[in-house]
Coordinates of C-alpha atoms and ligand atoms in Angstrom, one line a residue:
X1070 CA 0.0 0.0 0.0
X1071 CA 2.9 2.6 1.0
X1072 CA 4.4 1.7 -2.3
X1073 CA 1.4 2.3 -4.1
X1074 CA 1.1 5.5 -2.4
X1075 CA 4.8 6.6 -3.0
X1076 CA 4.7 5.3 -6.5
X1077 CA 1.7 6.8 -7.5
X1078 CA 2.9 10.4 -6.3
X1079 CA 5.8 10.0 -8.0
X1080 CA 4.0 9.4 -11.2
X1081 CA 2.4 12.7 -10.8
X1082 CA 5.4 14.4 -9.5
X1083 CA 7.3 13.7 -13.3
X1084 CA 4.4 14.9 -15.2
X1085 CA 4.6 18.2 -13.1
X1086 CA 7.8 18.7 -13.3
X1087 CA 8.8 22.1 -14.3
X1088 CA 10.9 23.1 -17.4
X1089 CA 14.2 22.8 -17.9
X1090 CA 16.9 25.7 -18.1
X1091 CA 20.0 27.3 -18.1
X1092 CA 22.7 27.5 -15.1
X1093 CA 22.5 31.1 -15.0
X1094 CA 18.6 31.4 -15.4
X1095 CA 18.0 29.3 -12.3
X1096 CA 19.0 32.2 -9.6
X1097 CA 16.0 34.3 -11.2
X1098 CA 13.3 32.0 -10.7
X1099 CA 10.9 32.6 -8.2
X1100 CA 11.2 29.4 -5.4
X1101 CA 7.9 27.8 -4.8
X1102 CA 6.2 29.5 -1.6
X1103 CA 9.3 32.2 -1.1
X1104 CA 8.6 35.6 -0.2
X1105 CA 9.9 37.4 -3.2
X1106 CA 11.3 40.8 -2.7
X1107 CA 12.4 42.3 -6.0
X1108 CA 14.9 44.6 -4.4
X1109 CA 16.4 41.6 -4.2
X1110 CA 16.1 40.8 -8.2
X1111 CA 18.8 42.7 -10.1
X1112 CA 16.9 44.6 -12.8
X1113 CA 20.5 45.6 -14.3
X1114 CA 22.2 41.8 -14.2
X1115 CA 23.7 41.6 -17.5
X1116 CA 25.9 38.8 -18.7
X1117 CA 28.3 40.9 -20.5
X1118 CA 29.3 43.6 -18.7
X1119 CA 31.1 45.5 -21.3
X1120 CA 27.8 45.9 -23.9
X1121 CA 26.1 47.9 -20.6
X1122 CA 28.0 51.3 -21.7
X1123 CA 27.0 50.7 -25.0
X1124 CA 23.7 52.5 -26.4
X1125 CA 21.2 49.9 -27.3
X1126 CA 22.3 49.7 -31.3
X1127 CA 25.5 49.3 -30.8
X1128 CA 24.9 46.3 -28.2
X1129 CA 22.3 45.0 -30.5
X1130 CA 25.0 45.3 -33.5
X1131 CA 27.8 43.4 -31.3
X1132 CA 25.4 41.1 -30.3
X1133 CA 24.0 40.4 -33.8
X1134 CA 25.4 37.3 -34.3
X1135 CA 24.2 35.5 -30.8
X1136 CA 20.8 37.0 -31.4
X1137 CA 21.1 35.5 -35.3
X1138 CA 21.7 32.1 -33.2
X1139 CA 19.2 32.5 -30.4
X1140 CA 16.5 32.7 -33.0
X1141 CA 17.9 30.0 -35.2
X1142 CA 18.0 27.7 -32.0
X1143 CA 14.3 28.6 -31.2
X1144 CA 13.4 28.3 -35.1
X1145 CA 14.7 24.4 -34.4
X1146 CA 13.0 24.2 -31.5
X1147 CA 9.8 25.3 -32.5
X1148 CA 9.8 23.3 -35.7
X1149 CA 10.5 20.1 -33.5
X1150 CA 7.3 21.0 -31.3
X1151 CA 5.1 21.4 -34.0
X1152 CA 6.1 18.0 -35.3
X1153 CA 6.0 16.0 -32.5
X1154 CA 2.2 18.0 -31.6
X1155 CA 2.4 16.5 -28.3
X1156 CA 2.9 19.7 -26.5
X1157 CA 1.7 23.8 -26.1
X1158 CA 3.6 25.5 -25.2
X1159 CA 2.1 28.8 -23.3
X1160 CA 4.4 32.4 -22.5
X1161 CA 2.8 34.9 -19.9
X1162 CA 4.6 38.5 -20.2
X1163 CA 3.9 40.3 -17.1
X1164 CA 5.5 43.7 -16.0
X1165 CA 5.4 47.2 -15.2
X1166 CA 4.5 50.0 -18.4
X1167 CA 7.6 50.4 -20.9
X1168 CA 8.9 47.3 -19.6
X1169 CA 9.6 45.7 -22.9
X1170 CA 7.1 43.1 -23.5
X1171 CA 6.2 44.5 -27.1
X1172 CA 10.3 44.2 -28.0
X1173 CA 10.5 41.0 -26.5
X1174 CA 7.7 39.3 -28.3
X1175 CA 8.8 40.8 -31.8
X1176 CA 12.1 39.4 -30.8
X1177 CA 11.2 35.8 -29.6
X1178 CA 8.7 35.7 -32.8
X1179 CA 10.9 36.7 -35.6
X1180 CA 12.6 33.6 -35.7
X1181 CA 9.8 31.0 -35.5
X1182 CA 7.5 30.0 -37.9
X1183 CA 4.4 32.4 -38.2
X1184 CA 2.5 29.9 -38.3
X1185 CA 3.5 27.8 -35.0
X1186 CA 3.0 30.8 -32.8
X1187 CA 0.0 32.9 -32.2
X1188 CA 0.0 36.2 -29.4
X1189 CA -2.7 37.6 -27.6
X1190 CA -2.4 41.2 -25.5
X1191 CA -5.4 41.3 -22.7
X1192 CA -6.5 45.0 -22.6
X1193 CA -9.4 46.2 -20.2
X1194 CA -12.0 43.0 -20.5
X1195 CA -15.0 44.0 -22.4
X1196 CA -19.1 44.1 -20.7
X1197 CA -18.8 40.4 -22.4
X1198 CA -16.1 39.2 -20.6
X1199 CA -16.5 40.8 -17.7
X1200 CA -20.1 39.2 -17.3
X1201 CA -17.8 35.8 -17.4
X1202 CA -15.4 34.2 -14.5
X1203 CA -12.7 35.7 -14.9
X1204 CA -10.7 33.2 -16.6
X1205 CA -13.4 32.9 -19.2
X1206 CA -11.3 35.0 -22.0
X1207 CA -7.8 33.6 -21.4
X1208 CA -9.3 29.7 -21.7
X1209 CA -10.2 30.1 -25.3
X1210 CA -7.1 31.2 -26.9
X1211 CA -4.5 28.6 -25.0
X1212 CA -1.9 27.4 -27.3
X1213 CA -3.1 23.9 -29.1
X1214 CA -0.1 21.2 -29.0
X1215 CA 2.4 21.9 -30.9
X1216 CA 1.9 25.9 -31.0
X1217 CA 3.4 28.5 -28.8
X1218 CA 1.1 31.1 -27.5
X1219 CA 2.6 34.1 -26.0
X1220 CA 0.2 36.4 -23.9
X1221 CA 1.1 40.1 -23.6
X1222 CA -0.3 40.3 -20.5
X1223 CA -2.9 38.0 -18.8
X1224 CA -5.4 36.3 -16.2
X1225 CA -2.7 37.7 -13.6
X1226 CA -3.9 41.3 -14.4
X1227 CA -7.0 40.3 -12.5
X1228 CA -4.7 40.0 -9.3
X1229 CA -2.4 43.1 -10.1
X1230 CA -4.3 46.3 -12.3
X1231 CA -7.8 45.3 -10.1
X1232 CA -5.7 45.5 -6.7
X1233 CA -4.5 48.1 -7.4
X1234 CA -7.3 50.0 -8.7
X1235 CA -10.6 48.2 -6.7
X1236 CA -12.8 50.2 -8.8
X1237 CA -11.9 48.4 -12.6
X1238 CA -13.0 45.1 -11.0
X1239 CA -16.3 43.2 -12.4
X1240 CA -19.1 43.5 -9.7
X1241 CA -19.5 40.1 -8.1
X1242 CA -22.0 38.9 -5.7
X1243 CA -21.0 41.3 -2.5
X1244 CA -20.5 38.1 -0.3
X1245 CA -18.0 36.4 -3.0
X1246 CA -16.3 39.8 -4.1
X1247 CA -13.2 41.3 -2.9
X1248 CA -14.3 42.4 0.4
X1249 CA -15.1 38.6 1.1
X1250 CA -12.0 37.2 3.6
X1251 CA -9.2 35.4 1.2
X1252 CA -10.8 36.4 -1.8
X1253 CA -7.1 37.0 -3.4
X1254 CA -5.4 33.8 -1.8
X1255 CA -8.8 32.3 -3.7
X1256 CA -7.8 33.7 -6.8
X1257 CA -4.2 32.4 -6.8
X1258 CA -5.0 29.2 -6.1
X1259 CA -7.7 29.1 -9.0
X1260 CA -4.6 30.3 -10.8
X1261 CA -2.6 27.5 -9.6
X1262 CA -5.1 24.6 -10.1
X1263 CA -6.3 26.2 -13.9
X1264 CA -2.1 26.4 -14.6
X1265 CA -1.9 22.9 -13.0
X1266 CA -4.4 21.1 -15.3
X1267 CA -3.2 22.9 -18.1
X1268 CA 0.4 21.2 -17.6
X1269 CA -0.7 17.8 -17.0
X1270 CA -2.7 18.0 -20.5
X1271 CA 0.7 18.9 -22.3
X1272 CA 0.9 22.8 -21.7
X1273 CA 4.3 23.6 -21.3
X1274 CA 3.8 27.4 -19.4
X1275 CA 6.7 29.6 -19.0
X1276 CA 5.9 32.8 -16.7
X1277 CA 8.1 36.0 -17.1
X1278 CA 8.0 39.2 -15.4
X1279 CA 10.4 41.1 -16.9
X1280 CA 11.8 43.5 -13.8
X1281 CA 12.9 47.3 -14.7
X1282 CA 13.7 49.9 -12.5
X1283 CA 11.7 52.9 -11.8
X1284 CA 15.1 55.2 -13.4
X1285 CA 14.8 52.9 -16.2
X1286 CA 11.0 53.5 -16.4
X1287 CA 12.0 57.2 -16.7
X1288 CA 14.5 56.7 -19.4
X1289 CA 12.0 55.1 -21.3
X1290 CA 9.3 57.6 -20.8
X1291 CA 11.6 60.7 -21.7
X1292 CA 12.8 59.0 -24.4
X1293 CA 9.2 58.6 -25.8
X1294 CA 9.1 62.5 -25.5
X1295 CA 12.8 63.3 -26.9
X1296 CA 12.4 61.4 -30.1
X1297 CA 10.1 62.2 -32.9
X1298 CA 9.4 59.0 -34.0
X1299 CA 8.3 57.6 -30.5
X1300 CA 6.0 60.5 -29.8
X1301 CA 3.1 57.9 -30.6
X1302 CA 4.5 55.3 -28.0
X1303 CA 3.8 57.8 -25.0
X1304 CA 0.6 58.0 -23.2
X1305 CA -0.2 59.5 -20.0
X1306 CA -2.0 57.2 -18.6
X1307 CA 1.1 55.1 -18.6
X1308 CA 2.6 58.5 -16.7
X1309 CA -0.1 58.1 -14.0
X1310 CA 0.3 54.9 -13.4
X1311 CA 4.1 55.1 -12.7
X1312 CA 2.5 57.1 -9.5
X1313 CA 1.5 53.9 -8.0
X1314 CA 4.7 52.5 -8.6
X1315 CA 5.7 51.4 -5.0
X1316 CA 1.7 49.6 -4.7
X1317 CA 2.2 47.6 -8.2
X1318 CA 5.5 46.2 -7.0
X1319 CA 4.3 45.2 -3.8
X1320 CA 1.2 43.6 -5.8
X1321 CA 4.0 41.9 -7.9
X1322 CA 6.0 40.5 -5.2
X1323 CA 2.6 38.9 -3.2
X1324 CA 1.3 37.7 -6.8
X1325 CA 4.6 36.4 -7.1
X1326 CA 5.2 34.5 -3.9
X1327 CA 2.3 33.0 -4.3
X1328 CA 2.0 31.6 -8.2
X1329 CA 5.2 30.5 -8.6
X1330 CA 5.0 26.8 -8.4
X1331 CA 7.7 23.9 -10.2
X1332 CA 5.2 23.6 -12.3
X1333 CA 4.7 26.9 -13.8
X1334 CA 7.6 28.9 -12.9
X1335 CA 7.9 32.7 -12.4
X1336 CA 11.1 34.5 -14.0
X1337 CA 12.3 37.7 -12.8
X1338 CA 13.7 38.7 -15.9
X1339 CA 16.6 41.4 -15.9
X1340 CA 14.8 43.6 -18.2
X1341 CA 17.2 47.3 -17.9
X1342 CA 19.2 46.3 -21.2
X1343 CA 16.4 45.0 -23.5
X1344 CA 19.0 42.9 -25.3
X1345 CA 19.7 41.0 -22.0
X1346 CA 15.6 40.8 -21.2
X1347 CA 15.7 39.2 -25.4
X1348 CA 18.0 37.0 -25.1
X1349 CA 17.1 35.7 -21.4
X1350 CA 13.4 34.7 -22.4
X1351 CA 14.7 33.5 -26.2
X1352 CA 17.0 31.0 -24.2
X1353 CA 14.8 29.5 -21.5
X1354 CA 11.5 28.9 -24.4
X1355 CA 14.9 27.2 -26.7
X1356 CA 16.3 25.1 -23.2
X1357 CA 12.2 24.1 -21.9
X1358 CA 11.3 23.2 -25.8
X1359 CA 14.8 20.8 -25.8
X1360 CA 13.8 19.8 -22.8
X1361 CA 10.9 17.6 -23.8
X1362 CA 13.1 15.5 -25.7
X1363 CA 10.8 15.3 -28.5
X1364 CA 11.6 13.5 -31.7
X1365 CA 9.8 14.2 -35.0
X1366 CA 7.4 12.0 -36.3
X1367 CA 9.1 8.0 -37.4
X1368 CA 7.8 7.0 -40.8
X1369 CA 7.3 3.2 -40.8
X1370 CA 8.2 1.1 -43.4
X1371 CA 4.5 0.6 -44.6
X1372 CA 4.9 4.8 -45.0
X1373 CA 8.6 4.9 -46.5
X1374 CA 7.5 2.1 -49.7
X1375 CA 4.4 4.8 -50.1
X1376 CA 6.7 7.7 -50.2
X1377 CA 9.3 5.8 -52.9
X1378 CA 6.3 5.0 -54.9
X1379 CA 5.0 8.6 -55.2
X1380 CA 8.8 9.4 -56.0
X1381 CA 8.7 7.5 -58.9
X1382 CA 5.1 8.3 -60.3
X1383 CA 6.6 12.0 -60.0
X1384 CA 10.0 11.4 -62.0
X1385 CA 8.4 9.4 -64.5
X1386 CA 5.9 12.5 -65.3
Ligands
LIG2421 P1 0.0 47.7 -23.2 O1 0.3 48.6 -22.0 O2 -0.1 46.2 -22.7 O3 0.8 47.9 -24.4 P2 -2.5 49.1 -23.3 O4 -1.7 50.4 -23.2 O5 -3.7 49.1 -24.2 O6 -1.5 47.9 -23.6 O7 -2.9 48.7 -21.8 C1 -3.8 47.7 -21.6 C2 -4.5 48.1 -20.3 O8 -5.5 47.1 -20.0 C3 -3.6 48.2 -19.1 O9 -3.8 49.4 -18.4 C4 -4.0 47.0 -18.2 O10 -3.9 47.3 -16.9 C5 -5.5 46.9 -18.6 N1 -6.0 45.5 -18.3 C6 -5.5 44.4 -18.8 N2 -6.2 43.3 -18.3 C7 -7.1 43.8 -17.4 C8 -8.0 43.3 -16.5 N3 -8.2 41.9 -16.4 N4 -8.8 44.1 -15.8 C9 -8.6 45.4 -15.9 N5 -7.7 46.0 -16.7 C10 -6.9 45.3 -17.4

């Protein structure tokens, strides 16, 4: 009976297991029930110290050809997943405004295969979805097996923008809404359990906040207003949010603590030098992807004499 017991936990214990990554990723993943503190993340870690004095073109041009590879190594990778169709694989993009999650997608994307990878940004949910739980709109547009969906932003904005402003919450019954005791410990374990099922039916789910500083928050914005051509990046309302600043992070740091699971790790990306942030979230999708040890499709023998005999037909046209 113990063996069973033991035996049958560890059968679930290896289909939970969590991706697999780098050396150097592993200090910036979020441990299973620790209190995060992001004061403790380094938002300016780089692995090459001297690209940090460079402006962002001339790291980008130095760094040219390990950015060519990153994306030819996730071009690989993504091919083999959509061969093998066994697994989704899913990519949350969390963080503060201006934190680069537009620059990472267009990065992580322009290698693969447009048509193995869909992305969906979450804005302010519509009367519709709103009417709906509120994981009603995210279920819908998970990544099928053998695609990789990336979400620019996600279900965790209904634990982060709704904290932080109560009033652009749905109205739920009074007695089950967020005045009800452990109504946000509720909502992260729902997170947990949906992110939980998803995994054990082949979702491979890769979490990343990418972590700036508030100076680098105000590069970016000034930047916005010093260049022309960025004028139409700026909005204001990006402005007034940087005044809650202080209550987002500590929203970040509880949602966090509390949703990071081997499972469906959180990454506190370095995200100051965007090509850092790039190549950090190009390499762990690449090393989870490899991970599964997928192999493409075998063609049988039955197959193989099929294939030689549609060889010929064609040569002898
Ligand atoms: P982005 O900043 O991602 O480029 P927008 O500027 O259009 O895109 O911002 C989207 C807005 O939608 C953000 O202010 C975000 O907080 C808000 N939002 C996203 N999901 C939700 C949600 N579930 N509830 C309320 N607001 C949300």
């Amino acid at each position: 009976m113990l063996f069973y017991i033991f035996f049958n936990k560890w059968v679930i214990d290896m289909e939970i297991k969590g991706p697999k990554v780098k050396d150097y990723i592993k200090k910036f993943i979020v441990e299973p029930q620790k209190k995060v503190q992001l004061k403790k993340f380094d938002s300016g870690w780089v692995q090459n110290e001297t690209l940090k004095a460079l402006s962002e073109d001339a790291a980008k041009d130095l760094l040219e050809k390990k950015l060519a590879r990153d994306r030819a190594s996730l071009a690989d990778a993504q091919e083999l997943l959509a061969a093998a169709h066994e697994y989704g694989v899913l990519i949350v993009l969390q963080g503060m405004d201006t934190a680069g999650k537009d620059g990472t997608i267009r990065h992580v994307m322009s290698g693969v295969n447009p048509q193995g990878c869909e992305v969906h940004g979450f804005k302010v949910p519509s009367a519709e979805e709103h009417a709906h739980d509120f994981l009603w709109r995210y279920y819908d547009v998970l990544p099928e097996r053998g695609m990789i969906g990336i979400f620019n932003r996600s279900y965790y904005e209904d634990v982060l923008v709704v904290r932080v402003h109560p009033e652009r919450m749905e109205a739920l019954p009074k007695k089950l809404g967020p005045d009800a005791k452990g109504f946000w410990e509720g909502r992260y374990k729902d997170i947990n359990a949906f992110e939980k099922h998803l995994v054990k039916n082949g979702t491979v789910i890769l979490k990343f906040f990418l972590h700036i500083s508030k100076d680098e928050q105000k590069n970016r914005l000034l930047d916005r207003l010093q260049n022309k051509d960025k004028y139409w990046k700026f909005s204001t309302a990006d402005l007034a949010e940087r005044q809650y600043w202080d209550q987002y992070t500590k929203t970040y740091e509880e949602m966090l603590s509390a949703t990071s699971t081997e499972y469906a790790p959180w990454f506190v990306v370095p995200a100051d030098y965007k090509w850092m942030a790039r190549t950090f979230v190009a390499e762990v999708v690449t090393s989870a992807i490899v991970g599964l040890n997928l192999s493409y499709p075998k063609v049988s023998d039955e197959q193989i004499k099929q294939l030689m005999v549609a060889k010929k037909k064609l040569e002898s046209e």
